[in-house]
PDB file of C-alpha atoms and ligand atoms in Angstrom:
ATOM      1  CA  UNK A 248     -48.691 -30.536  12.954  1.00  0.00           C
ATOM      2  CA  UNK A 249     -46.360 -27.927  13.685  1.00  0.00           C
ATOM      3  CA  UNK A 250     -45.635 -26.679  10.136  1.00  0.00           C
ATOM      4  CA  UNK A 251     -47.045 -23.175   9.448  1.00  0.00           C
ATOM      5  CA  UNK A 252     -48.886 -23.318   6.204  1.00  0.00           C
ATOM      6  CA  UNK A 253     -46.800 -20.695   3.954  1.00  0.00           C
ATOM      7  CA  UNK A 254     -48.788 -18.239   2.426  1.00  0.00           C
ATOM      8  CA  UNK A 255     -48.710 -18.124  -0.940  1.00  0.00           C
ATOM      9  CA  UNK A 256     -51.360 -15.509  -1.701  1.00  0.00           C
ATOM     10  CA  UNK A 257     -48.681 -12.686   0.214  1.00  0.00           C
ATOM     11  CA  UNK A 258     -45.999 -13.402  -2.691  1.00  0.00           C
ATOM     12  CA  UNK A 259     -48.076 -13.422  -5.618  1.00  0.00           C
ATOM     13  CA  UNK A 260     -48.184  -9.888  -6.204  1.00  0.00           C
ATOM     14  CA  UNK A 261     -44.571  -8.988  -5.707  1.00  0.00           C
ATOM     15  CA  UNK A 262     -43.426  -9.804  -8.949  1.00  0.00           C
ATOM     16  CA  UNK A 263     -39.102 -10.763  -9.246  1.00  0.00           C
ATOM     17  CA  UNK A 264     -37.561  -7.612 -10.478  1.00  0.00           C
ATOM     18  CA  UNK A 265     -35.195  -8.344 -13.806  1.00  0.00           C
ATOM     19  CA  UNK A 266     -32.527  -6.408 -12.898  1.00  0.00           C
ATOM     20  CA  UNK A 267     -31.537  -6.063 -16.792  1.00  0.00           C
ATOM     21  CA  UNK A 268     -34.070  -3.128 -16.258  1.00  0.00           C
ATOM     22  CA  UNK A 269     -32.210  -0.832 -14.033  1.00  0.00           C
ATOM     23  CA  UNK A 270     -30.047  -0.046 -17.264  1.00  0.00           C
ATOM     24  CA  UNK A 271     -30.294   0.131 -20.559  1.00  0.00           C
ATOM     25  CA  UNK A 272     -28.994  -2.776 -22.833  1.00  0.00           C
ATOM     26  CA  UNK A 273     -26.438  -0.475 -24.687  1.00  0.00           C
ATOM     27  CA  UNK A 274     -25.767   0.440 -20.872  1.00  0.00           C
ATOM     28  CA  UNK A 275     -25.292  -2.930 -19.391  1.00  0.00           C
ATOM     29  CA  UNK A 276     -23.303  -3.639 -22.397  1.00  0.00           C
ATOM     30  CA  UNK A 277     -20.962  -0.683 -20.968  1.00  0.00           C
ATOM     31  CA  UNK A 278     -20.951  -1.880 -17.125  1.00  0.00           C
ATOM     32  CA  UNK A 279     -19.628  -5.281 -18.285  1.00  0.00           C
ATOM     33  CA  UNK A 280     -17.110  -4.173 -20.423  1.00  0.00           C
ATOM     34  CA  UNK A 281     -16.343  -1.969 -17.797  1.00  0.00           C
ATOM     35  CA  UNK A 282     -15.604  -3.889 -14.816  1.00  0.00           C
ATOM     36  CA  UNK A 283     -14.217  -6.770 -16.864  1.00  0.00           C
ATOM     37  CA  UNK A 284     -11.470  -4.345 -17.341  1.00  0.00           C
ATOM     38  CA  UNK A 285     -11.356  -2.902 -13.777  1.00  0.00           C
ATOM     39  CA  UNK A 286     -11.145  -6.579 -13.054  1.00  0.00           C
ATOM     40  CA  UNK A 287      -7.759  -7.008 -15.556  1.00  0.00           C
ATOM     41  CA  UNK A 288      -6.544  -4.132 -14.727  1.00  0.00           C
ATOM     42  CA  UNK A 289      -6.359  -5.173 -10.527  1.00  0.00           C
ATOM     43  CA  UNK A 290      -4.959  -8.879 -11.391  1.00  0.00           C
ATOM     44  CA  UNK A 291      -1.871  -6.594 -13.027  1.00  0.00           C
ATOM     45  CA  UNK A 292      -1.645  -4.913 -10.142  1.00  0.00           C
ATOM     46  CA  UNK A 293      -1.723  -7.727  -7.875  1.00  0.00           C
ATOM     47  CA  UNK A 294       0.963  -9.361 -10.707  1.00  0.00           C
ATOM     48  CA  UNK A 295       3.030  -6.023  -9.846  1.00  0.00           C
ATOM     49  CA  UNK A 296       2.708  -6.909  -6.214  1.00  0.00           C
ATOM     50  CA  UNK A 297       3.504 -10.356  -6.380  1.00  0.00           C
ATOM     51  CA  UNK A 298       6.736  -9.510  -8.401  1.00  0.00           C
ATOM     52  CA  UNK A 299       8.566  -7.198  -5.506  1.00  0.00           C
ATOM     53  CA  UNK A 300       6.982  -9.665  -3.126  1.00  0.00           C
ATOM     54  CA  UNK A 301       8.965 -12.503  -4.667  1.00  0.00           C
ATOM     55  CA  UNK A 302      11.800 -10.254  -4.806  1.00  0.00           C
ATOM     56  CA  UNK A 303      11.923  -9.279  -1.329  1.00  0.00           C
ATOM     57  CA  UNK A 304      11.139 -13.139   0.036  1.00  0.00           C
ATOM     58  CA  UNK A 305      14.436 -13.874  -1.953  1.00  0.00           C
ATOM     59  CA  UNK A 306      16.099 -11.121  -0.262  1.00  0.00           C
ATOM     60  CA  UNK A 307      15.058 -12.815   2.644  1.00  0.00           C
ATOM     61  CA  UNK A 308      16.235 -16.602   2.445  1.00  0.00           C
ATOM     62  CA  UNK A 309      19.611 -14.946   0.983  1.00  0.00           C
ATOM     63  CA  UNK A 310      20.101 -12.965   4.542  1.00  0.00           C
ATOM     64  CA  UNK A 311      19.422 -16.029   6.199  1.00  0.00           C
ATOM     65  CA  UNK A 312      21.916 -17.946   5.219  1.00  0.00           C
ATOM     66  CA  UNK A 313      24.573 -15.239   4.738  1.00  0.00           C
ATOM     67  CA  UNK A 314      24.461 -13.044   7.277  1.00  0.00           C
ATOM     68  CA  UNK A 315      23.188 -13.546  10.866  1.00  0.00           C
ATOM     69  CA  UNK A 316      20.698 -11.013  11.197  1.00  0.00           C
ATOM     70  CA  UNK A 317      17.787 -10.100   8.579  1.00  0.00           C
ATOM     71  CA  UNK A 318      17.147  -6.289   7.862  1.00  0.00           C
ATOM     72  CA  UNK A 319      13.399  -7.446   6.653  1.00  0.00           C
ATOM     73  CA  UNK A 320      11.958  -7.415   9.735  1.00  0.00           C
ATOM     74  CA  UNK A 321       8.142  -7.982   7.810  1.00  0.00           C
ATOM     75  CA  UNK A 322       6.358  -7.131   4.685  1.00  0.00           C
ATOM     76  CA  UNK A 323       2.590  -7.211   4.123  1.00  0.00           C
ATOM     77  CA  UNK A 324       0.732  -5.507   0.730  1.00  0.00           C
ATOM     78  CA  UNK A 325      -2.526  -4.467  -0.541  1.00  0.00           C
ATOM     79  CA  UNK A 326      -4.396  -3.716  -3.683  1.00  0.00           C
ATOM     80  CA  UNK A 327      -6.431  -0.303  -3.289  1.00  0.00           C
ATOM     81  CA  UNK A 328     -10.051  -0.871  -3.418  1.00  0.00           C
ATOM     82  CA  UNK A 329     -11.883   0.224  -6.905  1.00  0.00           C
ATOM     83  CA  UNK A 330     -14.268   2.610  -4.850  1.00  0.00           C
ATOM     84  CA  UNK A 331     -11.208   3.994  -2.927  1.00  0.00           C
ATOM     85  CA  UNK A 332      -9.033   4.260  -6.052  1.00  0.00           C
ATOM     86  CA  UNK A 333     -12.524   6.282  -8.020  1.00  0.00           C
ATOM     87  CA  UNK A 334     -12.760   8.623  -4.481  1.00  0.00           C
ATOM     88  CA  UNK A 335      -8.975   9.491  -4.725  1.00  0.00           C
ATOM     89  CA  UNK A 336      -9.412  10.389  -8.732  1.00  0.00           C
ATOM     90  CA  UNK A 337     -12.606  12.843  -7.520  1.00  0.00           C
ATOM     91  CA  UNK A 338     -10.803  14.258  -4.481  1.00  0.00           C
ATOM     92  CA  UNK A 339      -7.385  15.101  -6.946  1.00  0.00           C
ATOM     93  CA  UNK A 340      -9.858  16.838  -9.218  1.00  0.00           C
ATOM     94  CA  UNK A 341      -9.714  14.108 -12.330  1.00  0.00           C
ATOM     95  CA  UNK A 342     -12.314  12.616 -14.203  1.00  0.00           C
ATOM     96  CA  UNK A 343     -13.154   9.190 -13.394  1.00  0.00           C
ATOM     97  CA  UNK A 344     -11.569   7.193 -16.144  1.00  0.00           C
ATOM     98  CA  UNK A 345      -9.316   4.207 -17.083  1.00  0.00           C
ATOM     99  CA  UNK A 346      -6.768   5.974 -18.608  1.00  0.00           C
ATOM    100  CA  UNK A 347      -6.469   8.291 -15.192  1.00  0.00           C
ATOM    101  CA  UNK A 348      -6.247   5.444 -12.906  1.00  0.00           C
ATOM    102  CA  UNK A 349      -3.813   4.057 -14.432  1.00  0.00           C
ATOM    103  CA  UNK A 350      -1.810   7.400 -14.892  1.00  0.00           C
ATOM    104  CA  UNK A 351      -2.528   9.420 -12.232  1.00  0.00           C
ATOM    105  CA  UNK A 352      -3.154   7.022  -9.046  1.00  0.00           C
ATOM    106  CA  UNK A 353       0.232   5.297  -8.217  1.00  0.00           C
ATOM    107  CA  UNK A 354      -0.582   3.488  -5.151  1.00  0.00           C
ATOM    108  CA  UNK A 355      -2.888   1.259  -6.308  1.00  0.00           C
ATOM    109  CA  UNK A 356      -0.057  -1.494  -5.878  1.00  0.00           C
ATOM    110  CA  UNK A 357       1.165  -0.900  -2.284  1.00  0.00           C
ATOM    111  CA  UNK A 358       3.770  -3.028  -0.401  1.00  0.00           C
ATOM    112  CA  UNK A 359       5.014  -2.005   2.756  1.00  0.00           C
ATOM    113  CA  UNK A 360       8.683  -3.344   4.375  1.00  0.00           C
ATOM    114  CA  UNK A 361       9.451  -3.350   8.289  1.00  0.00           C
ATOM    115  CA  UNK A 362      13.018  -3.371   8.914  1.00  0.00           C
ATOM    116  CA  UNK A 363      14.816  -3.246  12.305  1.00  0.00           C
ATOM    117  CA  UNK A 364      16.916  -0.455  11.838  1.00  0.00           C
ATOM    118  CA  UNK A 365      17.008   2.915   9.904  1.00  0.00           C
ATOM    119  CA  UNK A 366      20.055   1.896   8.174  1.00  0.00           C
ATOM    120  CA  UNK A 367      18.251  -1.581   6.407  1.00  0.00           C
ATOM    121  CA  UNK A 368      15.609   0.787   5.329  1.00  0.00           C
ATOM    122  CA  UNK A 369      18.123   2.398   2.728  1.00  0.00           C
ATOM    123  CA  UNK A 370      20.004  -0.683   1.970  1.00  0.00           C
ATOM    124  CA  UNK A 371      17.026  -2.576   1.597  1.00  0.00           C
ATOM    125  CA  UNK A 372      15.854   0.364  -0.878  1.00  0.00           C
ATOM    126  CA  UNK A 373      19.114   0.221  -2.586  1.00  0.00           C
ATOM    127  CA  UNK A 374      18.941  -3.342  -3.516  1.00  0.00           C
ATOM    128  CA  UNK A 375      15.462  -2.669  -4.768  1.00  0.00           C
ATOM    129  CA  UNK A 376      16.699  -0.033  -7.206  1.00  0.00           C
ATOM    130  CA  UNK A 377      19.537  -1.883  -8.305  1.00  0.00           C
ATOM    131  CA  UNK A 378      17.611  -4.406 -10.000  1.00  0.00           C
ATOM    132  CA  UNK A 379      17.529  -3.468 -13.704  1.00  0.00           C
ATOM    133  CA  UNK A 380      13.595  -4.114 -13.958  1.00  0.00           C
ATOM    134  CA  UNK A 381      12.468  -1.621 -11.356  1.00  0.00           C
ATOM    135  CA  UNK A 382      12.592   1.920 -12.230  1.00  0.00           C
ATOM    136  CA  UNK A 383      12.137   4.383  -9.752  1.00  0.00           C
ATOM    137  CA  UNK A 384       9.298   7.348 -10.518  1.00  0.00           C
ATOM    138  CA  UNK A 385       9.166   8.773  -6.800  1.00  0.00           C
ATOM    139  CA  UNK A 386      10.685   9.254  -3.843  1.00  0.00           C
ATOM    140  CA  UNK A 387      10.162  10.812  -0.565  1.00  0.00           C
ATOM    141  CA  UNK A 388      11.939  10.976   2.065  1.00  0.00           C
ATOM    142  CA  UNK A 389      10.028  11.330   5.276  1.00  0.00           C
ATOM    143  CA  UNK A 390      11.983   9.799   7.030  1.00  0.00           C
ATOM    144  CA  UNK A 391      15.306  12.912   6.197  1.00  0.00           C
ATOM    145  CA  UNK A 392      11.893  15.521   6.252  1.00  0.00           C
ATOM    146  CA  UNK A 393       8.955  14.095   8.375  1.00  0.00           C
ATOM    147  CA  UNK A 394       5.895  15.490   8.089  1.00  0.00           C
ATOM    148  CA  UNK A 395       4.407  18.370  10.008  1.00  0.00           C
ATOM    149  CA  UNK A 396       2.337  15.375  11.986  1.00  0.00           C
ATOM    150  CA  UNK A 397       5.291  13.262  12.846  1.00  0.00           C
ATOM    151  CA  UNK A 398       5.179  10.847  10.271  1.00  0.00           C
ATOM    152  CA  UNK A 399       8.323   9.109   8.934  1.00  0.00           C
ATOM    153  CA  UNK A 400       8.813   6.762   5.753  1.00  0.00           C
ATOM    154  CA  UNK A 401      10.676   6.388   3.194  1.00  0.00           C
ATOM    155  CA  UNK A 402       8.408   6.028   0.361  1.00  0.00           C
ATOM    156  CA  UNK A 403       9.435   5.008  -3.270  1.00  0.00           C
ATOM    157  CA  UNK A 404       6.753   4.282  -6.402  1.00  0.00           C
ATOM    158  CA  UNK A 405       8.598   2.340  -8.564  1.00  0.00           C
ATOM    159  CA  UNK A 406       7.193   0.446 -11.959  1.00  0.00           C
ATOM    160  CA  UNK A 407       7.950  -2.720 -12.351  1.00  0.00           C
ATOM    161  CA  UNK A 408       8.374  -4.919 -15.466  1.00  0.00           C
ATOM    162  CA  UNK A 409       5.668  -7.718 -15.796  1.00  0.00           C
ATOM    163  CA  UNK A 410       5.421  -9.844 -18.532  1.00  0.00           C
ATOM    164  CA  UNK A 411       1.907 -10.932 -19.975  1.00  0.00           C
ATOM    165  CA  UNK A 412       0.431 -13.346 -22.060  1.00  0.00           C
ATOM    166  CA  UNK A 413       0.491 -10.627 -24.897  1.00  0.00           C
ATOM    167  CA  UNK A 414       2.255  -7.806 -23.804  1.00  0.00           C
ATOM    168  CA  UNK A 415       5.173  -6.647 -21.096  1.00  0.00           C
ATOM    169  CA  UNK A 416       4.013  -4.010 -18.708  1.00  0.00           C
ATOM    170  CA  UNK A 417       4.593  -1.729 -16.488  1.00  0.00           C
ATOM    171  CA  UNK A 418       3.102  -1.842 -13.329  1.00  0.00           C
ATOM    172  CA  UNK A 419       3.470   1.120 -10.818  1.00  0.00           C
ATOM    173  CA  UNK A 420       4.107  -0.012  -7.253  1.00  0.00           C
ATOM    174  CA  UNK A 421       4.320   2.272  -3.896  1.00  0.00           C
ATOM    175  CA  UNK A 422       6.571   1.021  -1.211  1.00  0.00           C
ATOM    176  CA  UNK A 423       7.200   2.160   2.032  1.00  0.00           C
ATOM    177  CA  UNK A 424       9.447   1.536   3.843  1.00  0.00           C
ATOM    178  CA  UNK A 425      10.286   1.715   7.680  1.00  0.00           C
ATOM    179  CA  UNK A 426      11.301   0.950  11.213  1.00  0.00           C
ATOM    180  CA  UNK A 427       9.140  -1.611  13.271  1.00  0.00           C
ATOM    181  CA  UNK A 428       9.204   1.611  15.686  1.00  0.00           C
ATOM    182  CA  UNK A 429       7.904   4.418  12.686  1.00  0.00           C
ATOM    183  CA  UNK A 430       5.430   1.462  11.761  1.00  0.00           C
ATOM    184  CA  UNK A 431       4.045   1.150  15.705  1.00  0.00           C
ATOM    185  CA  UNK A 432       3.626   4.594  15.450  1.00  0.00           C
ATOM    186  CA  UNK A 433       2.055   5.284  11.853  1.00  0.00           C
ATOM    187  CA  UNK A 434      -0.319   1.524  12.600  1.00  0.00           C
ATOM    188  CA  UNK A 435      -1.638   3.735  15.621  1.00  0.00           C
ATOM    189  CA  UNK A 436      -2.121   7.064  14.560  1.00  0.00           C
ATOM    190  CA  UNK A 437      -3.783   5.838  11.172  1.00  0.00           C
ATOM    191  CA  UNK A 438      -6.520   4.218  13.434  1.00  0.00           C
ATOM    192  CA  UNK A 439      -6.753   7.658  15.928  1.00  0.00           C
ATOM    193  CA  UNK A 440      -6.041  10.575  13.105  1.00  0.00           C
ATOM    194  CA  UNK A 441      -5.272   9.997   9.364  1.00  0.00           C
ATOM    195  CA  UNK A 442      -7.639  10.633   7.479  1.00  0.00           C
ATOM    196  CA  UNK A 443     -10.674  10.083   9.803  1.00  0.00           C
ATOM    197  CA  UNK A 444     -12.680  12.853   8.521  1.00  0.00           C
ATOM    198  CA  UNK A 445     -12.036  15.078  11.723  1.00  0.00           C
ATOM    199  CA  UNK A 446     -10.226  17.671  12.865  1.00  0.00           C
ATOM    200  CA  UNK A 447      -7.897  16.632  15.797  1.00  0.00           C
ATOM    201  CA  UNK A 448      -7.263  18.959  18.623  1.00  0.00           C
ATOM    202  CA  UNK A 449      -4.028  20.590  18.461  1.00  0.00           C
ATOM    203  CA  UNK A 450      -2.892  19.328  21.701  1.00  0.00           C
ATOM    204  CA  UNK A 451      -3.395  15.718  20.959  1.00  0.00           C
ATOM    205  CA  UNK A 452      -2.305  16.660  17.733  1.00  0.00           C
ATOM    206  CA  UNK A 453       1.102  17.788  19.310  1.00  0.00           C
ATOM    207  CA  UNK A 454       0.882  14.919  21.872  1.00  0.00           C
ATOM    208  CA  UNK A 455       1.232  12.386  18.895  1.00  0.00           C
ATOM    209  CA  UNK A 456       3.967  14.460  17.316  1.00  0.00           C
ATOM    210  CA  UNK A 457       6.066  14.267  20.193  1.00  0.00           C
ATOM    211  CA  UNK A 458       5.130  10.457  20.197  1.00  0.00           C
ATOM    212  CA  UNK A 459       6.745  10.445  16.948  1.00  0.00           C
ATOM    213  CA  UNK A 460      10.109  12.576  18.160  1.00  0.00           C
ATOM    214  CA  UNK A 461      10.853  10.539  21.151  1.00  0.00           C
ATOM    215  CA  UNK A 462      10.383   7.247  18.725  1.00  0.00           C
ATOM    216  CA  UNK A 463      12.941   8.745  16.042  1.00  0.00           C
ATOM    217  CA  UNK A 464      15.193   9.752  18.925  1.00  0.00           C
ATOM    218  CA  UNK A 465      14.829   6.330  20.357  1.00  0.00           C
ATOM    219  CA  UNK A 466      15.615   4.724  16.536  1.00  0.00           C
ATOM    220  CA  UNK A 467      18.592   6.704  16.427  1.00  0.00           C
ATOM    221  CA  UNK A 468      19.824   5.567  19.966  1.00  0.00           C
ATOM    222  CA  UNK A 469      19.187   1.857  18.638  1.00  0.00           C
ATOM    223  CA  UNK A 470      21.137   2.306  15.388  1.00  0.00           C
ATOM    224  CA  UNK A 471      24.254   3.566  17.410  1.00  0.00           C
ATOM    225  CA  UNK A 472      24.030   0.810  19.981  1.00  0.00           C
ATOM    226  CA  UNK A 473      24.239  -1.310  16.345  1.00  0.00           C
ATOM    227  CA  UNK A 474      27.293   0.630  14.877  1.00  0.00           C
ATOM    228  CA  UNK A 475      29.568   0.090  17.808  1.00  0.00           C
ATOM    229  CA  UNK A 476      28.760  -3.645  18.323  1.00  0.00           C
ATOM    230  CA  UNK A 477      31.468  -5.373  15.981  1.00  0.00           C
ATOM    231  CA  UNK A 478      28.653  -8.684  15.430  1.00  0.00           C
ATOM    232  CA  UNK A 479      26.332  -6.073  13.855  1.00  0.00           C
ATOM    233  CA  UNK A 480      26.639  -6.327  10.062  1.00  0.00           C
ATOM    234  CA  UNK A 481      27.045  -2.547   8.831  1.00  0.00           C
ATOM    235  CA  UNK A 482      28.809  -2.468   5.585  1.00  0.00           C
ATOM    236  CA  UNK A 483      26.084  -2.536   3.189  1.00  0.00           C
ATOM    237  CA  UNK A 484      26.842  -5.270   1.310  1.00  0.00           C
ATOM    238  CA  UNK A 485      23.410  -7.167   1.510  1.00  0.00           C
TER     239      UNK A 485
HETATM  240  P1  GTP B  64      -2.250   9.998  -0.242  1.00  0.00           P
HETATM  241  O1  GTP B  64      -3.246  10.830  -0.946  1.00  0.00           O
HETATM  242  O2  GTP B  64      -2.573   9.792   1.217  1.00  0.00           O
HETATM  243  O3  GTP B  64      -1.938   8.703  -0.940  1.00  0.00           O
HETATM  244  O4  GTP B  64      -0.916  10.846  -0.216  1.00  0.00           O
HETATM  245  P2  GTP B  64       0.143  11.028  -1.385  1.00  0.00           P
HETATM  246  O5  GTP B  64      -0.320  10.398  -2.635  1.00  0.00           O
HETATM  247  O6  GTP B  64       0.579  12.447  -1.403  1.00  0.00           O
HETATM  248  O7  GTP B  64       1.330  10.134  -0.915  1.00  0.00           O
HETATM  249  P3  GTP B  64       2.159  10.082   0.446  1.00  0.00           P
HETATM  250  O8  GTP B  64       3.454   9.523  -0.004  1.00  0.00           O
HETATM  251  O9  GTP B  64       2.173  11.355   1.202  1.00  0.00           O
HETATM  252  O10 GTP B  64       1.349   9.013   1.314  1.00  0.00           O
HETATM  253  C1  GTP B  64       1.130   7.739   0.841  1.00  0.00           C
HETATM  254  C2  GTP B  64       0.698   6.795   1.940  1.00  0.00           C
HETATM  255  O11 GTP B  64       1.566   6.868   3.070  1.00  0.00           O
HETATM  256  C3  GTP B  64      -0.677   7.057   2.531  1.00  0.00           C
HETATM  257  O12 GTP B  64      -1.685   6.515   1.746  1.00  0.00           O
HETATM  258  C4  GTP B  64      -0.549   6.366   3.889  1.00  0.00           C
HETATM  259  O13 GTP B  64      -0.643   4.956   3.758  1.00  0.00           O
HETATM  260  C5  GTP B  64       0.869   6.714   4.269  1.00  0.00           C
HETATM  261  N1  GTP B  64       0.908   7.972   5.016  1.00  0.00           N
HETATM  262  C6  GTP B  64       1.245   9.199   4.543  1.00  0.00           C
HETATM  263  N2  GTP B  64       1.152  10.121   5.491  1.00  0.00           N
HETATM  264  C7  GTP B  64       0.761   9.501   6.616  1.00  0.00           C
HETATM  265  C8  GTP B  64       0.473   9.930   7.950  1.00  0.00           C
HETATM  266  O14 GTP B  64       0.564  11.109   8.292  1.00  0.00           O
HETATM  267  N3  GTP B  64       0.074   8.991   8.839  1.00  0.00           N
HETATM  268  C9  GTP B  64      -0.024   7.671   8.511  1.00  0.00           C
HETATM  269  N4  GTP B  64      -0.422   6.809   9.463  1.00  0.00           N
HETATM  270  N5  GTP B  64       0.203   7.228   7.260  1.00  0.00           N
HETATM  271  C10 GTP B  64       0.603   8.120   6.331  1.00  0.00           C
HETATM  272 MG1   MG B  65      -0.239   7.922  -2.215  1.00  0.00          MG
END
């Protein structure tokens, strides 16, 4: 027989750990409540997502039929991470609490919008604004002021109206917006220097910089190529 008798004897000691033990009842009680609301709290979030998702899509189909090019060139979104979201509250010098997650972290809701040109990204911003249930709170423009690094944007937190089973809300949002070109740019030095936890030599540090100048310069070549072609749609009537 090639079944190896299991020893029993080795387990009989090692007694299952109830892990009601590693807190308190009142305690457990607490960590429940707790991350039943942390768990609330991220499905409005994702609600607030889904909302300027749906608007955007229907920005989308409208440019299709309408007009023959789309200034959407992609859009992808994220809810921050509860550990991420608690680390950003620590590092900005806030207790770790409910009430300043949901006041004093706005990206919790990001979306983030490709478009072609620099142009769509202020007409596509534009639209956003118009709409009578988004408000804006923010806005930078890094795209007018880039950052030391390079970096260019345009970033807006809006809050957006979401209606509940018992309540309307507001749900904060970050967007940012860009060119496919800023995004190739920001996608690659994210994974190389953003936030990695190291310093970065100056002269790669100025290497990626430069990246970033000859990708604006080559942006603002492409958007005059677009203004003098009479098939490119430029009054911004989207
Ligand atoms: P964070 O603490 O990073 O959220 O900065 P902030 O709250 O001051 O907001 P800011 O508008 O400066 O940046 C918001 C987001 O934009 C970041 O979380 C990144 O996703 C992106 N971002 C900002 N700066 C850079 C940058 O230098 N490189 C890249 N790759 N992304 C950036
Ligand atoms: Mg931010």
């Amino acid at each position: 027989d090639e079944y190896i008798e299991y020893d029993n004897k080795q387990n009989e000691d090692q007694t299952d750990t109830d892990l009601t033990t590693l807190v308190s009842f009142t305690n457990y009680d607490v960590v429940l409540n707790t991350s039943m609301q942390l768990q609330q709290l991220m499905v409005m979030y994702e609600a607030g997502i889904d909302h300027i998702q749906t608007k955007l899509e229907i920005l989308n189909k409208e440019f299709e039929v309408k007009k023959n090019r789309n200034p959407i060139a992609s859009i992808s979104s994220r809810v921050k991470e509860p550990m991420s979201i608690m680390e950003k509250l620590q590092r900005k010098g806030y207790p770790v609490t409910m009430e300043n997650l949901m006041t004093k972290i706005f990206d919790i809701a990001g979306v983030r919008i490709t478009c072609p040109f620099i142009s769509d990204i202020y007409d596509v911003a534009n639209i956003l604004l118009s709409h009578d249930d988004i408000h804006l709170i923010e806005l930078k423009d890094y795209i007018k002021y880039p950052k030391e690094n390079g970096y260019r944007s345009l970033h807006l937190v809006v809050d957006v109206e979401v209606f509940f089973s018992e309540q309307k809300k507001r749900i904060p949002v970050e967007i940012q917006i860009r060119t496919i070109a800023m995004d190739f740019w920001a996608a690659l030095e994210h994974q190389m220097a953003y936030k990695q936890g190291f310093e970065i030599p100056a002269e790669i540090y100025n290497e990626l910089r430069d990246c970033a100048t000859v990708i604006a310069n080559t942006d603002e070549r492409m958007q005059r190529i677009a203004n003098i072609l009479p098939s490119f749609d430029k009054d911004a009537s989207y």
